[in-house]
Coordinates of C-alpha atoms in Angstrom, one line a residue:
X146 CA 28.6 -3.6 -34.7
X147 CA 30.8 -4.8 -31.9
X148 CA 29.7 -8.0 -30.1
X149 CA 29.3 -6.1 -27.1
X150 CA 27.0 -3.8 -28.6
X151 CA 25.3 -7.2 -30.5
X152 CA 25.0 -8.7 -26.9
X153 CA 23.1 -5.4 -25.4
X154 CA 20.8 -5.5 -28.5
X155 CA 20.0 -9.0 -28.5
X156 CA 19.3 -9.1 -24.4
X157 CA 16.7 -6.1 -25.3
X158 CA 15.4 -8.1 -28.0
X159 CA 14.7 -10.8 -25.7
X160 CA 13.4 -8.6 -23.3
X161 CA 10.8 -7.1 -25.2
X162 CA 9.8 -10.2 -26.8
X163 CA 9.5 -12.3 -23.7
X164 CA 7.5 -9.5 -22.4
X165 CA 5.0 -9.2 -24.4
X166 CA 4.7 -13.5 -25.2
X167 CA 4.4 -13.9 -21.5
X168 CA 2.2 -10.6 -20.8
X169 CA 5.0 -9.6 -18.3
X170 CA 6.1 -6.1 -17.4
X171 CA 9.1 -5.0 -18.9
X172 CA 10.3 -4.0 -16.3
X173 CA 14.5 -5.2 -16.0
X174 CA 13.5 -8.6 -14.5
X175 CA 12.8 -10.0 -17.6
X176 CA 15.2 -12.4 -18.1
X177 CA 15.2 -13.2 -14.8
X178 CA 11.5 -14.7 -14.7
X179 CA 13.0 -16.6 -18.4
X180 CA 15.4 -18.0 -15.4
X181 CA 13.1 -19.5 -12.9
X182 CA 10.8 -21.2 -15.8
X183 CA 10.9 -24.6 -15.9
X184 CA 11.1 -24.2 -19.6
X185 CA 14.7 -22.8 -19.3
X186 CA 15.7 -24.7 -16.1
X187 CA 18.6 -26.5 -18.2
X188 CA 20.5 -23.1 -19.0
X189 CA 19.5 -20.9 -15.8
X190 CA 22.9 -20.7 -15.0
X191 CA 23.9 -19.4 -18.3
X192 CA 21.1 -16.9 -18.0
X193 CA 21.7 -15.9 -14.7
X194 CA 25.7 -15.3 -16.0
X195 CA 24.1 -13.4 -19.1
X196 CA 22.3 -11.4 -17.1
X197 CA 25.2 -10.4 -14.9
X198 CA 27.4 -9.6 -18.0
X199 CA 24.4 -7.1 -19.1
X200 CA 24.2 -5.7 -15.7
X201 CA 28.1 -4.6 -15.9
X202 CA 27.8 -3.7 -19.4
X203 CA 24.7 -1.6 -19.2
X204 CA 25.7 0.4 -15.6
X205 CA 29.0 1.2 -16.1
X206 CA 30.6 4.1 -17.9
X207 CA 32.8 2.9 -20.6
X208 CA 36.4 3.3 -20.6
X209 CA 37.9 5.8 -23.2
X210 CA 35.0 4.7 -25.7
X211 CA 35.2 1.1 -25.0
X212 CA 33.5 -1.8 -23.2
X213 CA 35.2 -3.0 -20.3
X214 CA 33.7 -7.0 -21.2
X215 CA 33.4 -8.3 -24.4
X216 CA 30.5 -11.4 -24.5
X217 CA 31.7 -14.3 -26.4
X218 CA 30.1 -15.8 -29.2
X219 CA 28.7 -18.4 -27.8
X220 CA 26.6 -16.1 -25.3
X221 CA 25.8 -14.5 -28.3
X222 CA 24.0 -17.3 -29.3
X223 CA 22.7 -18.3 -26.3
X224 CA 20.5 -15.4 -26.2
X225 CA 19.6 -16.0 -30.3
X226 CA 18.3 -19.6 -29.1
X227 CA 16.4 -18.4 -26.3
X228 CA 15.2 -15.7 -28.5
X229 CA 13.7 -17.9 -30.5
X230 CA 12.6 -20.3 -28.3
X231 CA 10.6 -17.3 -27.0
X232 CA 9.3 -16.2 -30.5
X233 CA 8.3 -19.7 -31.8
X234 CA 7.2 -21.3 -28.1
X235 CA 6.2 -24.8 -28.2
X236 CA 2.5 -25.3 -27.8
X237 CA 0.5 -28.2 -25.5
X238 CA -0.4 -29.5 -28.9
X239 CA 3.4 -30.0 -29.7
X240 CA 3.5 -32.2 -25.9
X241 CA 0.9 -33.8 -25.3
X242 CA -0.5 -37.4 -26.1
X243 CA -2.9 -36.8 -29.0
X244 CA -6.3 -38.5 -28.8
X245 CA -5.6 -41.1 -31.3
X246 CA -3.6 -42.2 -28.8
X247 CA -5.1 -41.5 -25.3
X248 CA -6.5 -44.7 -23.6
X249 CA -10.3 -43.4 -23.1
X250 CA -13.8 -45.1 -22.5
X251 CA -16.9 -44.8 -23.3
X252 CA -20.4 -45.0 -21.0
X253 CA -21.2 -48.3 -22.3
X254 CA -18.1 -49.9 -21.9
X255 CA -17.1 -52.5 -18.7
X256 CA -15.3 -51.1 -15.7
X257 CA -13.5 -54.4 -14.8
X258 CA -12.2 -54.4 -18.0
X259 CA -11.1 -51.2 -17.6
X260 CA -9.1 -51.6 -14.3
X261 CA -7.2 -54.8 -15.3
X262 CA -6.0 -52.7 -18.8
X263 CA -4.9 -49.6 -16.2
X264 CA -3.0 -52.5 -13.9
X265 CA -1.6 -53.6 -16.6
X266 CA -0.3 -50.7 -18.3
X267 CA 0.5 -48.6 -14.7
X268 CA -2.2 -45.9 -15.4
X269 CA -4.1 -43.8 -12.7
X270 CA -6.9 -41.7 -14.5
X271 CA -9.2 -42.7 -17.6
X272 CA -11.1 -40.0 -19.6
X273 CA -14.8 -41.2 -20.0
X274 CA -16.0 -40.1 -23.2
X275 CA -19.9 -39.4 -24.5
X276 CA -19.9 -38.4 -28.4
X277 CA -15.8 -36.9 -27.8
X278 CA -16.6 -35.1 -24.8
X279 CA -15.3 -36.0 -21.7
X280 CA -18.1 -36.8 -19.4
X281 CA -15.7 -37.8 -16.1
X282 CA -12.3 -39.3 -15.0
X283 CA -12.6 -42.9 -13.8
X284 CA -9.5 -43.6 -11.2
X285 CA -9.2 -45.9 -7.3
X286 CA -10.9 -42.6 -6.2
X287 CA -14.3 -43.5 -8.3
X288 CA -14.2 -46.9 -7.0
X289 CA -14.1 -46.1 -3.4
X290 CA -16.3 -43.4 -3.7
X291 CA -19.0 -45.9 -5.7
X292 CA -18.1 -48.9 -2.8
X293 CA -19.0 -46.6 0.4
X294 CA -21.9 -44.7 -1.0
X295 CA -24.0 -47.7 -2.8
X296 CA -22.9 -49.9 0.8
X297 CA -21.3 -52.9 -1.7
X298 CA -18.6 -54.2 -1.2
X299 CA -17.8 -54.9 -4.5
X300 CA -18.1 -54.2 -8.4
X301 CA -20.8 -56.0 -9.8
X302 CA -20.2 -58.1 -12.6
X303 CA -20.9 -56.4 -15.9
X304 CA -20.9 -52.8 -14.5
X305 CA -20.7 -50.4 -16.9
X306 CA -19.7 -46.4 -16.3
X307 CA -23.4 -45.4 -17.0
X308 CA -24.0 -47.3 -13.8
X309 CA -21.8 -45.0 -12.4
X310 CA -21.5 -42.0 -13.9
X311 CA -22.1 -39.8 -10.4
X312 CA -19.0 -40.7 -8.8
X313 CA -16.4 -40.4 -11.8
X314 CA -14.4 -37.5 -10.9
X315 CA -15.6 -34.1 -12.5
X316 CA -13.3 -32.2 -14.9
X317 CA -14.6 -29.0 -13.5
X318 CA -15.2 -30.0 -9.8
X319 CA -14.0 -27.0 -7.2
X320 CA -10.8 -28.6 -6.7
X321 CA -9.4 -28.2 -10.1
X322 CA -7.6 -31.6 -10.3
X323 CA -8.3 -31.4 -13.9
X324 CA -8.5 -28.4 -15.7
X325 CA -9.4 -27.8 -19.3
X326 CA -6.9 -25.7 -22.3
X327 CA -6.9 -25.3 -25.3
X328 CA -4.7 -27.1 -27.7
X329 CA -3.4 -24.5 -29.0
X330 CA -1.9 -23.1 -25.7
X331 CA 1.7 -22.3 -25.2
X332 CA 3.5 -25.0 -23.0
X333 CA 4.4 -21.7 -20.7
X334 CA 0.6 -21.1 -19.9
X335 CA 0.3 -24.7 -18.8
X336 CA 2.9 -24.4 -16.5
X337 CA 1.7 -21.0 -15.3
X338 CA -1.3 -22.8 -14.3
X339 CA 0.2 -25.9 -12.8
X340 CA 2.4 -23.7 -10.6
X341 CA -0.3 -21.0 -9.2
X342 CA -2.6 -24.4 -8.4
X343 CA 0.0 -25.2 -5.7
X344 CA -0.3 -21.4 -4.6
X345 CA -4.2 -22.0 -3.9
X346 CA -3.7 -25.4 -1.8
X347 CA -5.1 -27.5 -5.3
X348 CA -2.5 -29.6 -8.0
X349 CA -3.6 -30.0 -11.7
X350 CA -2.8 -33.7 -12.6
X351 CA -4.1 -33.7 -16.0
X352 CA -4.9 -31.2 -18.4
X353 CA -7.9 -32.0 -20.8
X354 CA -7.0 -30.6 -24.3
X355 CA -9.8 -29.4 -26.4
X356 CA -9.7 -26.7 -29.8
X357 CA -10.6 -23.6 -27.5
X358 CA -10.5 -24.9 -23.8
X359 CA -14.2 -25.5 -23.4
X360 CA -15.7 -28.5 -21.3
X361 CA -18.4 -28.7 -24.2
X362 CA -16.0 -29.3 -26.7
X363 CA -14.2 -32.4 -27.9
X364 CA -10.8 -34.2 -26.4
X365 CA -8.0 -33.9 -28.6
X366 CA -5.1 -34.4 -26.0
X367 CA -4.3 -35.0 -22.5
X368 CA -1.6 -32.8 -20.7
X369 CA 0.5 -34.1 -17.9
X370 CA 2.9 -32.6 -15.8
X371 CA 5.3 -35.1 -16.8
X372 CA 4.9 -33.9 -20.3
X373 CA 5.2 -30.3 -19.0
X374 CA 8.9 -30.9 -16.8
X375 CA 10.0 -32.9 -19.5
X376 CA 10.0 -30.2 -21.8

């Protein structure tokens, strides 16, 4: 086998593949959707130019028997990488910040305590757990919301999430800020989601990792976007 004819079979092999990991239609734009993914933002270039290369190789007649292009070896493996990238994809489990390692709460615990920890350490959002679960995200928004509607103007001392447990924000509130997967999810679902929120006027900030994706179950990671354009 020629390299050329390696090259055709390896950009079908990708095809097919990324077509059926991504449910995509096979339909010759393939590689091009591979190219807009954040996942592959590094190398769309080199896509895009593999892509090109096919294009020539695949719609033009050959001349007396031959190719007209012949794809270097490293093209060649470019496309076995990104082959297997697409084969074994990394999973949200693979990304995210594992619960042993999360910075959560509990009901009972203090809220001023709480704040001057996410000061400290630069944090926005809190997971408030009830046996594993997560019951609400404590952030400024929780505070503000508890100030105006209870007509305080400050935290008591001692108050405890229980106290306020009706203005933590909702992991399934209409919005969608958070929105639970399942650990096991490809980091390419993830990002599917984070980029049709911004098509529906809404932006995931966190994503609440749990064994299938249901609120009822336990938190065993948090998602970020961070973690999701990072990788």
């Amino acid at each position: 086998m020629t390299r050329t004819e390696e090259f055709l079979d390896l950009y079908k092999q990708l095809e097919q593949t990324a077509a059926i990991q991504y449910g995509w239609e096979e339909d010759g734009k393939v590689v091009y959707r591979l190219e807009r993914s954040p996942q592959f933002s590094e190398i769309r270039s080199e896509l895009r130019y593999c892509r090109e290369v096919r294009n020539l190789l695949q719609h033009n007649c050959l001349i007396e028997g031959s190719y007209a292009v012949e794809p270097s070896t490293n093209m060649l493996e470019l496309l076995r990488r990104v082959l297997r990238q697409v084969e074994e994809p990394v999973l949200c489990r693979d990304v995210c910040t594992p619960i042993d390692q999360v910075y959560a709460r509990h009901l009972g615990d203090p809220v001023a305590d709480t704040m001057i920890t996410m000061d400290r350490r630069g944090m926005s959002h809190v997971p408030i757990l009830e046996n594993g679960r997560v019951v609400g995200i404590f952030s400024e928004s929780t505070v503000f919301a508890y100030l105006v509607r209870e007509r305080v103007n400050h935290l008591q001392e001692g108050l405890r999430f229980e106290s306020m447990l009706q203005y933590l924000d909702a992991p399934t509130r209409r919005s969608e800020v958070y929105r639970y997967l399942s650990v096991d999810a490809t980091l390419a679902e993830a990002e599917a989601i984070f980029e049709g929120s911004f098509q529906h006027g809404k932006r995931v900030s966190m994503f609440l990792l749990t064994a299938h994706g249901n609120r009822k179950e336990k938190l065993l990671g948090i998602l970020t976007p961070y973690d999701i354009l990072g990788n």
